[in-house]
Coordinates of C-alpha atoms in Angstrom, one line a residue:
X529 CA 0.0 0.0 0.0
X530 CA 1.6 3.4 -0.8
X531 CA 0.4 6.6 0.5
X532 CA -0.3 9.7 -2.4
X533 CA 0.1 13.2 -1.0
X534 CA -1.6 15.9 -2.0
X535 CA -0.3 18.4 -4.7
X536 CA 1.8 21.6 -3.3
X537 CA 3.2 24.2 -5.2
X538 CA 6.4 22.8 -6.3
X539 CA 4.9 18.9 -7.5
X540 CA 1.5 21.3 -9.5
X541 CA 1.8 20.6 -13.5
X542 CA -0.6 23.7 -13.7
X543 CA 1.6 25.9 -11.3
X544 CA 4.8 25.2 -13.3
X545 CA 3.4 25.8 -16.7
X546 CA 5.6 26.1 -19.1
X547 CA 4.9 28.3 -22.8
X548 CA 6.5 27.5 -26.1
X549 CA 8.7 29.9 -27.1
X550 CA 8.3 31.8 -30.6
X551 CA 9.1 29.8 -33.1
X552 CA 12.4 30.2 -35.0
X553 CA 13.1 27.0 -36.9
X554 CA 10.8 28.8 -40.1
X555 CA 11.5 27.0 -43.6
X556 CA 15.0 26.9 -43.7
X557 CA 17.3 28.2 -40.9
X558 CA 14.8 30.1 -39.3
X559 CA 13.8 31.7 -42.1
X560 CA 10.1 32.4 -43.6
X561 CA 9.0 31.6 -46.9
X562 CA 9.3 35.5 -47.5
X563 CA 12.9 35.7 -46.6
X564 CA 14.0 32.5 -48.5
X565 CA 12.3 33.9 -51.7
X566 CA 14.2 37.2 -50.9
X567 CA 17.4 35.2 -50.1
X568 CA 17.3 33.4 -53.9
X569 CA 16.4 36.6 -55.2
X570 CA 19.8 38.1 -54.0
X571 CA 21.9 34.8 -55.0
X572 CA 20.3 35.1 -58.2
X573 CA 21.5 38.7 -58.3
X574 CA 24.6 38.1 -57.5
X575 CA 25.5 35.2 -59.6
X576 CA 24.3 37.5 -62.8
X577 CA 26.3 40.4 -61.5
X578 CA 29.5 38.1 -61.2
X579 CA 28.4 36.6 -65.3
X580 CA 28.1 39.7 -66.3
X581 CA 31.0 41.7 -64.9
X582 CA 33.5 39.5 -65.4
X583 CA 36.6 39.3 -62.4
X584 CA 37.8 41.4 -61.2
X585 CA 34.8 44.1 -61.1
X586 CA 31.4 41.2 -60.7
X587 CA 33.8 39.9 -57.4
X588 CA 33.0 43.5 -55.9
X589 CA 29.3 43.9 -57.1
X590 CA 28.4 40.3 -55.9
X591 CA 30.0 41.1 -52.6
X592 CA 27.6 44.1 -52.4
X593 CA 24.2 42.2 -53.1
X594 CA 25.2 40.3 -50.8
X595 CA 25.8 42.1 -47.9
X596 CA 23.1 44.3 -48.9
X597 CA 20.8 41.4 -48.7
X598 CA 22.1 39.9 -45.9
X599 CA 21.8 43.0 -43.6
X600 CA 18.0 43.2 -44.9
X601 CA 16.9 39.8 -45.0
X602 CA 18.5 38.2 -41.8
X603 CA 18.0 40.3 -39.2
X604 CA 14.9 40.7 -37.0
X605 CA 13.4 43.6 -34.7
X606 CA 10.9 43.6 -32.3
X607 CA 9.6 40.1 -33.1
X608 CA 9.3 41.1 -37.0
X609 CA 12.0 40.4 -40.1
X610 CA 13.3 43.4 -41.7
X611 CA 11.1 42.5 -45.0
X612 CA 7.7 42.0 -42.8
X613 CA 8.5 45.6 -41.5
X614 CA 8.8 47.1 -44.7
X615 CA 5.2 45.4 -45.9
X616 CA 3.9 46.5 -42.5
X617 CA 5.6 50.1 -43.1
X618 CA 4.3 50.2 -47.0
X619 CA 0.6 49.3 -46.3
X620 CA 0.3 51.9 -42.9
X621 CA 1.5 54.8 -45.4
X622 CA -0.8 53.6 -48.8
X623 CA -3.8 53.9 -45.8
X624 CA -2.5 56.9 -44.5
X625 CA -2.3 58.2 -48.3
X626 CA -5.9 56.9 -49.1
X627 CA -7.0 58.2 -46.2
X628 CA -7.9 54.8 -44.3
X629 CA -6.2 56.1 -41.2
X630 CA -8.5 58.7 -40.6
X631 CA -12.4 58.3 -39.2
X632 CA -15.1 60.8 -39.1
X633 CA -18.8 60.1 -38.6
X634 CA -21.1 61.5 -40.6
X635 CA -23.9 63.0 -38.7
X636 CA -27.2 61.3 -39.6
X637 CA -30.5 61.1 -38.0
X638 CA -30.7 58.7 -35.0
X639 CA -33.1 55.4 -34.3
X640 CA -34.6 55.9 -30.9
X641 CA -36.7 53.5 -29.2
X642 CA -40.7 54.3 -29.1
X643 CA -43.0 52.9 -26.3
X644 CA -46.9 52.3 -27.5
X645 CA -49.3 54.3 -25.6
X646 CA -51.3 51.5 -25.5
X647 CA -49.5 48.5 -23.1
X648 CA -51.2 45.9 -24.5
X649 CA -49.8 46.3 -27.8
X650 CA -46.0 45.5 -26.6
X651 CA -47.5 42.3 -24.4
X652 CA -49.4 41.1 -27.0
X653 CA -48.2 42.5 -30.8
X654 CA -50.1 42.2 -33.9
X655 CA -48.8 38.9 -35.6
X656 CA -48.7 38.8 -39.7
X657 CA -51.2 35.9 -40.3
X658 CA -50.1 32.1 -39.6
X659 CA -47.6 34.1 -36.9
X660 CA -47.0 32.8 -34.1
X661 CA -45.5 33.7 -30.1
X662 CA -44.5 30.1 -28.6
X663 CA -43.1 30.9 -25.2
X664 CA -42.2 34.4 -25.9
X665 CA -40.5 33.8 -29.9
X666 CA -41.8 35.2 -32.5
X667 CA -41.9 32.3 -35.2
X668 CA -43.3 32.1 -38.8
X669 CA -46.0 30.0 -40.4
X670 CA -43.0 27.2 -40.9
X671 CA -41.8 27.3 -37.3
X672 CA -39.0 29.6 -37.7
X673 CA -37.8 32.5 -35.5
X674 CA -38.5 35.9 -36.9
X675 CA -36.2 38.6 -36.3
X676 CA -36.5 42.6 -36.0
X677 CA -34.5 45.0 -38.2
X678 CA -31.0 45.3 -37.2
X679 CA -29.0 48.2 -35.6
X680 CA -25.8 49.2 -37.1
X681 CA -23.0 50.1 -34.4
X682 CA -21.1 53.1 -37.1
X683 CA -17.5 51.4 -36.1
X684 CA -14.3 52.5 -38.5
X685 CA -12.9 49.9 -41.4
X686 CA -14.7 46.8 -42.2
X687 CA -16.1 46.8 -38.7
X688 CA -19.1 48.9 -40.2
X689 CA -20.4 45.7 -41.5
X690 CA -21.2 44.6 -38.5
X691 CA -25.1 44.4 -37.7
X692 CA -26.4 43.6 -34.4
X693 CA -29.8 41.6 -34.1
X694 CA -31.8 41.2 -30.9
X695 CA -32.6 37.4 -30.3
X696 CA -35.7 36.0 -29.0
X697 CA -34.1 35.8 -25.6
X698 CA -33.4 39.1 -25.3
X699 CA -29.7 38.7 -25.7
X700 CA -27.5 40.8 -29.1
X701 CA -26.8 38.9 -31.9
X702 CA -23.5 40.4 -33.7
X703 CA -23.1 39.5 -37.3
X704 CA -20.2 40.6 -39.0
X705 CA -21.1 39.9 -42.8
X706 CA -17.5 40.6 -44.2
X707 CA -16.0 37.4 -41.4
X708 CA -19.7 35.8 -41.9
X709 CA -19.2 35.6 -38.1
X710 CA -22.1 35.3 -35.7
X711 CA -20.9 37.0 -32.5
X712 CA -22.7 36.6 -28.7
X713 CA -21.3 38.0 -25.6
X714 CA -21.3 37.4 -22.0
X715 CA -20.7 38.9 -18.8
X716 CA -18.7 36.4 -16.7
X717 CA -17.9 36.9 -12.8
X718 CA -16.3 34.5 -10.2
X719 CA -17.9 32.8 -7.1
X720 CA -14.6 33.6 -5.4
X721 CA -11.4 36.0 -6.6
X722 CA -9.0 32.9 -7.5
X723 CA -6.2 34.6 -5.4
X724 CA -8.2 34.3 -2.4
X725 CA -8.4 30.9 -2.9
X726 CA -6.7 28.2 -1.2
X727 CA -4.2 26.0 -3.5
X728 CA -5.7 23.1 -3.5
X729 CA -9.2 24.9 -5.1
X730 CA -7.0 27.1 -7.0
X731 CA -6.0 23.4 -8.6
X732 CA -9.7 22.3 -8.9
X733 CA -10.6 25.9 -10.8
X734 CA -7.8 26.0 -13.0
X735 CA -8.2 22.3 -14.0
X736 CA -12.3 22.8 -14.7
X737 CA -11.5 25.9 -16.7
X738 CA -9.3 23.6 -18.8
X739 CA -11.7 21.1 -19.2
X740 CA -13.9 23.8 -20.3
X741 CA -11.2 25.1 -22.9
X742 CA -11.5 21.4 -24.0
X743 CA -15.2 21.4 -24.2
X744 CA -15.2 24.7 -26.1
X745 CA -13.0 23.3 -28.6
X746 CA -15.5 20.4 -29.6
X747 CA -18.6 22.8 -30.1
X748 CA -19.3 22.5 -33.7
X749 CA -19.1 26.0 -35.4
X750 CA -17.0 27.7 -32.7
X751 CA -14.1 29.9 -34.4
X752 CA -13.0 32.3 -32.0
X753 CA -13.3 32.5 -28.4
X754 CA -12.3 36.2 -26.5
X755 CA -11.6 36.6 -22.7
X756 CA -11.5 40.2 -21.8
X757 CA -10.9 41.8 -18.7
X758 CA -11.4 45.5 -18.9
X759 CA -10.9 47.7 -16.1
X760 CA -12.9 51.1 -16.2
X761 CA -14.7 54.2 -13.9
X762 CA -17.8 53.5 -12.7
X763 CA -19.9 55.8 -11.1
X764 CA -20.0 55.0 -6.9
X765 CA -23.2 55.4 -6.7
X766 CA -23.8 51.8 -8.1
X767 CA -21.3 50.6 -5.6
X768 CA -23.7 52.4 -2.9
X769 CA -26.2 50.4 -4.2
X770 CA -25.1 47.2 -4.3
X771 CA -24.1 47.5 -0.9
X772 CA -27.5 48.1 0.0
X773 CA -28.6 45.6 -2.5
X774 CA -26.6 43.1 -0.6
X775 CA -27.9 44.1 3.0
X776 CA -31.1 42.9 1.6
X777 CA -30.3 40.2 0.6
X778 CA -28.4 38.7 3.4
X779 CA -29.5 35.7 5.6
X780 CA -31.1 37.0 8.7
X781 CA -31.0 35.8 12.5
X782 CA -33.3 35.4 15.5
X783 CA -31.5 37.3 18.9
X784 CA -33.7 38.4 21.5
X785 CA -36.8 37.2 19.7
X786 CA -36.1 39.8 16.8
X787 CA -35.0 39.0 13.3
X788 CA -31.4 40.7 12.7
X789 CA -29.6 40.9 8.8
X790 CA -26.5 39.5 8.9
X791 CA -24.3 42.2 6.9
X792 CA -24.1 45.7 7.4
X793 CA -24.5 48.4 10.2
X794 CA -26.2 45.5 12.1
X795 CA -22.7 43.2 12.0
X796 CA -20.5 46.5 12.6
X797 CA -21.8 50.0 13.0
X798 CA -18.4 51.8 12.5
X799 CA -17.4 50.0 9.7
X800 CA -20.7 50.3 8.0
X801 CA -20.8 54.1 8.7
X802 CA -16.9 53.9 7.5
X803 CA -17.7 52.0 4.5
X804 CA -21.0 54.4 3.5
X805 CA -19.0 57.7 3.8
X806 CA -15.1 56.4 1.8
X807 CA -18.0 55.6 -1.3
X808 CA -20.1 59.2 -1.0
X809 CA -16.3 60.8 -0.5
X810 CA -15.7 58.7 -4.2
X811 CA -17.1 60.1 -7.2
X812 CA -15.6 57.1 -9.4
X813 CA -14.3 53.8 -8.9
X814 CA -12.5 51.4 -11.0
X815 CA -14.0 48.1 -11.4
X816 CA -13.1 45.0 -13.6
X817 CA -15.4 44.0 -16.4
X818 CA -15.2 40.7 -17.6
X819 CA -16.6 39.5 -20.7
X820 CA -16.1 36.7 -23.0
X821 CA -17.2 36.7 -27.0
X822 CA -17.8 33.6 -29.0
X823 CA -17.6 33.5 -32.6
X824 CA -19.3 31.1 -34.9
X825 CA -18.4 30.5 -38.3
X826 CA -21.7 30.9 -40.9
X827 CA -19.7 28.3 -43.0
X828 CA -18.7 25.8 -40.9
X829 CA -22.7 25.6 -39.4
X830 CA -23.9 26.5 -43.3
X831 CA -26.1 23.0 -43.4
X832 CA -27.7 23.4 -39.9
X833 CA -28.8 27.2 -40.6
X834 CA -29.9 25.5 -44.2
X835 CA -32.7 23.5 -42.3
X836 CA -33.5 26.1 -39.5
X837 CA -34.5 28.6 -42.2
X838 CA -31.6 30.1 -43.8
X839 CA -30.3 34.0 -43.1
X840 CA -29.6 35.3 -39.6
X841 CA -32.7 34.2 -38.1
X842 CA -31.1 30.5 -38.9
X843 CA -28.1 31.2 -37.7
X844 CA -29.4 32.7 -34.3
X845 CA -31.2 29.3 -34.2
X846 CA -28.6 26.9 -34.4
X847 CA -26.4 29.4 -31.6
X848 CA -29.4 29.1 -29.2
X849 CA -28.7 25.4 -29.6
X850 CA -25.2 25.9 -28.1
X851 CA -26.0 27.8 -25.1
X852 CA -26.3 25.4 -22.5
X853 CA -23.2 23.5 -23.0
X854 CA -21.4 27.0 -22.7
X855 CA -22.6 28.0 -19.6
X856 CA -22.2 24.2 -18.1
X857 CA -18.9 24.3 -19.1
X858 CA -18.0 27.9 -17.3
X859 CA -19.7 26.9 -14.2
X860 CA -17.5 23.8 -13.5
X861 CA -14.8 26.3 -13.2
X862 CA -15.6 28.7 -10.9
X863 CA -17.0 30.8 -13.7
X864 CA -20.6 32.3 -13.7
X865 CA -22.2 33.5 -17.0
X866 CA -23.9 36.3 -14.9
X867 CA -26.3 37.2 -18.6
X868 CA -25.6 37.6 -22.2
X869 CA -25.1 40.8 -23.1
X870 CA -28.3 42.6 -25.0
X871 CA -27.6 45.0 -27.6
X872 CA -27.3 48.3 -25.0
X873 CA -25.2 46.9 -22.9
X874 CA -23.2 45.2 -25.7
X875 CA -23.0 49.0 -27.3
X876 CA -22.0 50.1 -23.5
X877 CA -18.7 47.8 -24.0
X878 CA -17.6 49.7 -26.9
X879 CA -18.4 53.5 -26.5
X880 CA -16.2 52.7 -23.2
X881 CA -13.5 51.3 -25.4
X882 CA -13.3 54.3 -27.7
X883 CA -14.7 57.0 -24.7
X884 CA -13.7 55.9 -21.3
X885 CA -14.8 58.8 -20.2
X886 CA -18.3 58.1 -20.7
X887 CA -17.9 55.2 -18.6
X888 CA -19.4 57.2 -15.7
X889 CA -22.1 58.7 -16.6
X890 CA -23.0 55.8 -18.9
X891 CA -22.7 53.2 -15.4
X892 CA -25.6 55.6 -13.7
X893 CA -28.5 54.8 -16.2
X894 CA -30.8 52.4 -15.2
X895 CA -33.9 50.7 -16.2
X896 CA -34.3 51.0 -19.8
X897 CA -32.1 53.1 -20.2
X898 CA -29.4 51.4 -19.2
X899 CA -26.1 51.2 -20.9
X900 CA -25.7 52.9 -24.6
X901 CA -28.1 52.9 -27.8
X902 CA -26.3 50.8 -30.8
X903 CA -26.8 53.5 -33.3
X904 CA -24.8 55.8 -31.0
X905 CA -21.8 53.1 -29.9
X906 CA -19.0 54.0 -32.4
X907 CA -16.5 57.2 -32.1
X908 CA -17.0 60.1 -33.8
X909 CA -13.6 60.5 -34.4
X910 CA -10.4 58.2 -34.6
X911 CA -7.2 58.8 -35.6
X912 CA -4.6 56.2 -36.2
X913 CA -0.1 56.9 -35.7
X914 CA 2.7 54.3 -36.3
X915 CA 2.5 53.8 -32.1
X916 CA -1.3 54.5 -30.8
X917 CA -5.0 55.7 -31.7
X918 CA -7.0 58.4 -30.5
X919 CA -10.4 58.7 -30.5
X920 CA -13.1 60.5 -29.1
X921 CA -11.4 61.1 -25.7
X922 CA -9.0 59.3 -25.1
X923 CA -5.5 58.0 -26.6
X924 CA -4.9 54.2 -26.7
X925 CA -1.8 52.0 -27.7
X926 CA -2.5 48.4 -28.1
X927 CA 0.2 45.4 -27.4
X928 CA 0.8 42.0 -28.2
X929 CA 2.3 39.5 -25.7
X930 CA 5.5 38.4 -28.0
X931 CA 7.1 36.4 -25.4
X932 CA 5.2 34.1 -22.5
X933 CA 6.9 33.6 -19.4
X934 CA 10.5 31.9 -20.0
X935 CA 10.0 30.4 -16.9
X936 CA 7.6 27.9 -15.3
X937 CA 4.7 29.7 -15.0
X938 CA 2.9 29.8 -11.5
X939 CA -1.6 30.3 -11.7
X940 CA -2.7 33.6 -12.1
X941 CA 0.4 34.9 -13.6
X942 CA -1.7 37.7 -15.0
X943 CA -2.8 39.2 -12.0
X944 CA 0.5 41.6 -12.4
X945 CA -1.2 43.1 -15.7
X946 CA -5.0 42.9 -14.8
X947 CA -4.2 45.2 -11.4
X948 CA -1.6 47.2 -12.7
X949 CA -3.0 50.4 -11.7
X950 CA -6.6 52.3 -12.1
X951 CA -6.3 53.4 -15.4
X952 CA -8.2 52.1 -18.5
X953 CA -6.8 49.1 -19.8
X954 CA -7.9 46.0 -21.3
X955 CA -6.2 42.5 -21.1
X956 CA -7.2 40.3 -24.1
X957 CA -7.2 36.8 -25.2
X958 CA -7.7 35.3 -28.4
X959 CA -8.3 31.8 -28.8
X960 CA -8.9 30.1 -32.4
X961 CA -9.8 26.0 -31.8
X962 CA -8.2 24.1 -34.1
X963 CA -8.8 20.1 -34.7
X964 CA -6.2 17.9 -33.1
X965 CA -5.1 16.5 -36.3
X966 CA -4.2 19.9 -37.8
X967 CA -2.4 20.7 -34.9
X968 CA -0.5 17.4 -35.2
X969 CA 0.3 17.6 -38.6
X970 CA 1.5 21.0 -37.9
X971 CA 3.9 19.6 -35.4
X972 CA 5.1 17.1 -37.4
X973 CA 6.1 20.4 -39.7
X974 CA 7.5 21.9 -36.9
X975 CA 9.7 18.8 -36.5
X976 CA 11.3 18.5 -39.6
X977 CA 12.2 22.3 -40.2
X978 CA 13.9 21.5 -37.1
X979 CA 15.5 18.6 -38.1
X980 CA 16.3 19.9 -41.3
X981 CA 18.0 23.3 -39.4
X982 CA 19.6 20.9 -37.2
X983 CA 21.5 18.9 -40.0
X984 CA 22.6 22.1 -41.5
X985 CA 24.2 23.5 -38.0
X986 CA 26.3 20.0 -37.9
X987 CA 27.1 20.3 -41.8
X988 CA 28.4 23.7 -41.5
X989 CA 30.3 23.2 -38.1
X990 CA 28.5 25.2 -36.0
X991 CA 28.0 25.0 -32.1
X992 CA 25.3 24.0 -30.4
X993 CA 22.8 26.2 -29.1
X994 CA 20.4 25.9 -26.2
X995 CA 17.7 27.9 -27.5
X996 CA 17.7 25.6 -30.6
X997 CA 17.1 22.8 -28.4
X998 CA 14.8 23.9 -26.2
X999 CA 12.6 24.6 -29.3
X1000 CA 12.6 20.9 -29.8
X1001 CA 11.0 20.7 -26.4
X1002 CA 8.5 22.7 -26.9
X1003 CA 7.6 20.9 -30.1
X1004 CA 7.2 18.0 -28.1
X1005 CA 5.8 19.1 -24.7
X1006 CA 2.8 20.5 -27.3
X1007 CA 2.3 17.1 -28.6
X1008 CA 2.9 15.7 -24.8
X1009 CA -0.1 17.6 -24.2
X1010 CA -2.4 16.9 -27.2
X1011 CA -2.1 13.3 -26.4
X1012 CA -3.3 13.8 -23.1
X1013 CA -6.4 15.3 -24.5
X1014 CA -6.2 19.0 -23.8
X1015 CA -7.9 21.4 -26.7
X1016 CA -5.7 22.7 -28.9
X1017 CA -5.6 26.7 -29.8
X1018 CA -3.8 29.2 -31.3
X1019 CA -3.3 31.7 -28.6
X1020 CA -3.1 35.2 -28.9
X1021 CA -2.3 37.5 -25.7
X1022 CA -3.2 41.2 -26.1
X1023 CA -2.9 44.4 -24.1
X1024 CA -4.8 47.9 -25.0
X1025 CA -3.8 50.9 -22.5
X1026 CA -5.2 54.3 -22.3
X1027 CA -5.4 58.0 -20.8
X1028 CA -6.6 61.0 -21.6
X1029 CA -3.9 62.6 -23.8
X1030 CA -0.6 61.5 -24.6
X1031 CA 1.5 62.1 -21.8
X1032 CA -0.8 60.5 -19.6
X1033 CA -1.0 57.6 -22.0
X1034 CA 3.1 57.3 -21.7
X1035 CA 3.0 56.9 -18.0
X1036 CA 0.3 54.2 -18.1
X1037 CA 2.2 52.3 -20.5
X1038 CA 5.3 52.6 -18.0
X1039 CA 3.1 51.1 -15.9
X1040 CA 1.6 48.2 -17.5
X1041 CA 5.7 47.4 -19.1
X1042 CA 6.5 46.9 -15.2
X1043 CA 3.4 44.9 -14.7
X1044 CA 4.3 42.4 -17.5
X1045 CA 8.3 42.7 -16.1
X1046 CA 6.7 41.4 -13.4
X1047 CA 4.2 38.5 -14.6
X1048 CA 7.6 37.9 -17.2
X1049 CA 5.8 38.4 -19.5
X1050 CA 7.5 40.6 -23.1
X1051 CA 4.9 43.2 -24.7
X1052 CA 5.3 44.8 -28.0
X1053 CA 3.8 47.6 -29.5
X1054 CA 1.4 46.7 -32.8
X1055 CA 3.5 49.3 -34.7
X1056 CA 1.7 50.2 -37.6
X1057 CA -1.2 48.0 -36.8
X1058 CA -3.2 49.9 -33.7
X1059 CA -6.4 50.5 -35.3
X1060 CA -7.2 46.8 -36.6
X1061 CA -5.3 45.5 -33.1
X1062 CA -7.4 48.2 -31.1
X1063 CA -10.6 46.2 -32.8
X1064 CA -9.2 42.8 -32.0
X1065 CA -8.2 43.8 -28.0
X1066 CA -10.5 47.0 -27.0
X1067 CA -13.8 45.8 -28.7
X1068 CA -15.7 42.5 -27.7
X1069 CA -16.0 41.4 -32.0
X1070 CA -13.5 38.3 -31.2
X1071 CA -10.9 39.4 -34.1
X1072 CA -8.0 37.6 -34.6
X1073 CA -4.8 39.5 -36.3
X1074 CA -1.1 38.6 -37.7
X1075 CA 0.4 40.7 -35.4
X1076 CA 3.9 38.4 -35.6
X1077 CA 2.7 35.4 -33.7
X1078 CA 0.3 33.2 -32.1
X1079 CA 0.9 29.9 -30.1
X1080 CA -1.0 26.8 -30.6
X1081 CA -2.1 25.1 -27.2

């Protein structure tokens, strides 16, 4: 009989995680199919300048291609190759020239909600013939769901194409026609903050959440999945109130024959009185929003919308189908899908991306008119540099994780980033699921660029190198893990900060570069990029970019 202890800190597979680093072995000695093309290019140069010039002179010429080449192909900066910065460079000034980097909304009459005088038209509506209402949906002669006119959201770029439908539930149906995505989005919060948990439930969360990941991954028609956290001013008044709201609701108890609330002035006078007059003495306070997007391919679910009806309506059918398992999944881990966003407060999460100084007065409305109409979401202005975006009132500069921590990873290694001060920032994940084979197949790739490097390094003499081998490593502790049976993703980490002009937008970023020092984490600036990357981190539209990199997990 042996005796099994439990799991500490040091024996934890999930608190010594450990993150692939970027890929180098490319097509041929760390090179990408763009730099190989360029590199024949130059040989081919140089072996017609030698032809043609005869020695001694084509010995000189053929020594300049190819240092000229050498010094532009080879060499890489901030995560990029000299030629992928010139394409990034060329296409940022043909859309400054063409005036792509540059929003303005044009002013246009407004859609604004109308209430019936008469109540009993909005309980009971007036239903085209052979309509029906079965349990509160609106559905056709033929059973199928019948949707309202859409809202459009006015967002720069392609991001205008995006319509959003309100579903029979209530909840805001995104459709992006240029992706042919269907987006939905959910408000998530915890039963418990995971720090304050002990380690052995800190095991039990973090192992759920990855069975969810795995669970995700195996929903038909699932494309992208973004996790947000997004920390913002809200107004304390709603704090007051869910204090009080709280008070009511807490358990009560029988002393001296009288029925006494367990919570507030009734627990501890002073620190009720203490905790009522810091949130009047408040204006604002910074809370963290989470929120998490899923987005559904129209092509990969193209037969099942077929037999629910076709269009959108068939779309929003076959999602509704989905539901449950999502919020099953979340709730095993600690996770609560607290509501799916409707279309306000789906509108509320981006006019606080693009104005977070809204964010105030927009967290005192209530009722119906609660969070922000969709017609009115978008900027009225953006401008887009080489290293940030401004928009309405605010500046922004978005960030891609380029390097994971080097080390073992403990849980909750983001923490560092998601506190790192009360200013506006957003911490962003993107996760594309991708089938196990693919993934496989793709590591056998993997394998023999690296093999293929590796017989080079010995042909031509040269050294070892640790970093070459520990890429090997990786390759394999991916596949370790895939036969194991965790989902497999291509991971994108990304980071959007912002203040109020510039300079305040500077020392927020010094801020959030010692937060990710801390969580050891590398962050680089989407040079060039910060108006589609400000789409893919700020704004809950689950977008995926090439922003240099992306792991697969």
């Amino acid at each position: 009989m042996t005796l099994q202890t439990a799991p500490t800190e040091s024996t934890s597979s999930y608190n010594e995680a450990r993150f692939g680093r970027r890929p180098r072995t490319g097509v041929f000695m760390g090179l990408s199919w763009l730099q190989v093309i360029l590199a024949m290019m130059t040989l081919l140069m140089a072996v017609g300048s030698f032809l043609s010039r005869g020695f001694p002179r084509g010995v000189i010429s053929t020594a300049l291609i190819l240092i000229i080449g050498g010094a532009v192909i080879l060499p890489t900066y901030f995560g990029r190759s000299v030629p992928s910065w010139i394409g990034v460079f060329f296409m940022f000034r043909l859309r400054k020239a063409l005036g792509q980097a540059s929003y303005r909304r044009k002013l246009d009459s407004q859609i604004t909600a109308t209430v019936s005088e008469n109540p009993e038209d909005n309980l009971a509506p007036n239903l085209p013939k052979g309509h029906t209402m079965v349990e509160g949906v609106h559905r056709d002669k033929k059973g199928r769901i019948v949707l309202g006119e859409p809202s459009r959201l006015h967002l720069p770029g392609v991001d205008d194409q995006v319509e959003l439908y309100t579903t029979p539930d209530g909840f805001a149906f995104a459709y992006d026609k240029a992706r042919q995505l269907g987006l939905i989005t959910a408000k998530l919060t915890t039963t418990r903050a995971f720090s304050m948990e002990s380690f052995e439930r800190k095991m039990a969360r973090t192992g759920a959440f990855d069975d969810a990941l795995t669970a995700f991954g195996m929903i038909e028609g699932l494309a992208l999945i973004q996790l947000s956290d997004q920390t913002r001013m809200l107004s304390s008044r709603n704090i007051r109130e869910y204090y009080d709201h709280r008070i009511e609701k807490a358990p009560v108890a029988i002393e001296y024959g009288e029925e006494v609330k367990l919570a507030g002035a009734q627990i501890d006078p002073f620190l009720d009185s203490s905790y009522r007059d810091l949130a009047e003495s408040a204006h604002t306070q910074s809370i963290h929003e989470q929120w998490m997007t899923l987005g559904f391919s129209a092509r990969e679910l193209n037969s099942e919308i077929e037999e629910n009806g076709k269009g959108v309506a068939g779309f929003v059918e076959a999602i509704m189908q989905r539901l449950g398992a999502v919020n099953d999944s979340m709730q095993q881990a600690g996770v609560l899908v607290q509501y799916w966003h409707d279309p306000r407060s789906f509108s509320a999460l981006i006019r606080s991306a693009f104005d977070p100084e809204t964010t105030v007065e927009i967290s005192e409305r209530s009722g119906d008119f609660a969070g922000v109409e969709p017609n009115v979401a978008g900027p009225m202005a953006v401008e887009t540099s080489w290293s940030m975006l401004q928009s309405d009132s605010a500046c922004h500069r978005v960030y891609w994780i380029s390097e994971w921590p080097r080390k073992k990873a403990r849980m909750g290694f983001l923490e560092a980033l998601i506190f790192a001060g009360d200013f506006p920032h957003t911490i962003t994940q993107i996760l594309r699921p991708v089938t196990v084979g693919k993934t496989l197949k793709r590591i056998e790739t993997r394998k023999t660029d690296w093999e293929t490097t590796d017989k080079f390094r010995k042909k031509s003499g040269r050294a070892n190198s640790r970093q070459h081998d520990a890429e090997f490593e990786d390759i394999e502790s991916v596949e370790e893990q895939l036969v194991d049976g965790h989902g497999s993703y291509f991971m994108t980490g990304m980071v959007t900060v912002s203040g109020s002009d510039k300079s305040e937008l500077e020392r927020n970023c010094a801020k959030m570069r010692d937060a990710a020092s801390r969580s050891r984490i590398e962050l680089l600036p989407a040079y060039g990029q910060q108006d589609s990357a400000f789409s893919a981190a700020a704004l809950p539209l689950a977008k995926g970019m090439n922003v240099g990199m992306t792991l697969p997990w």
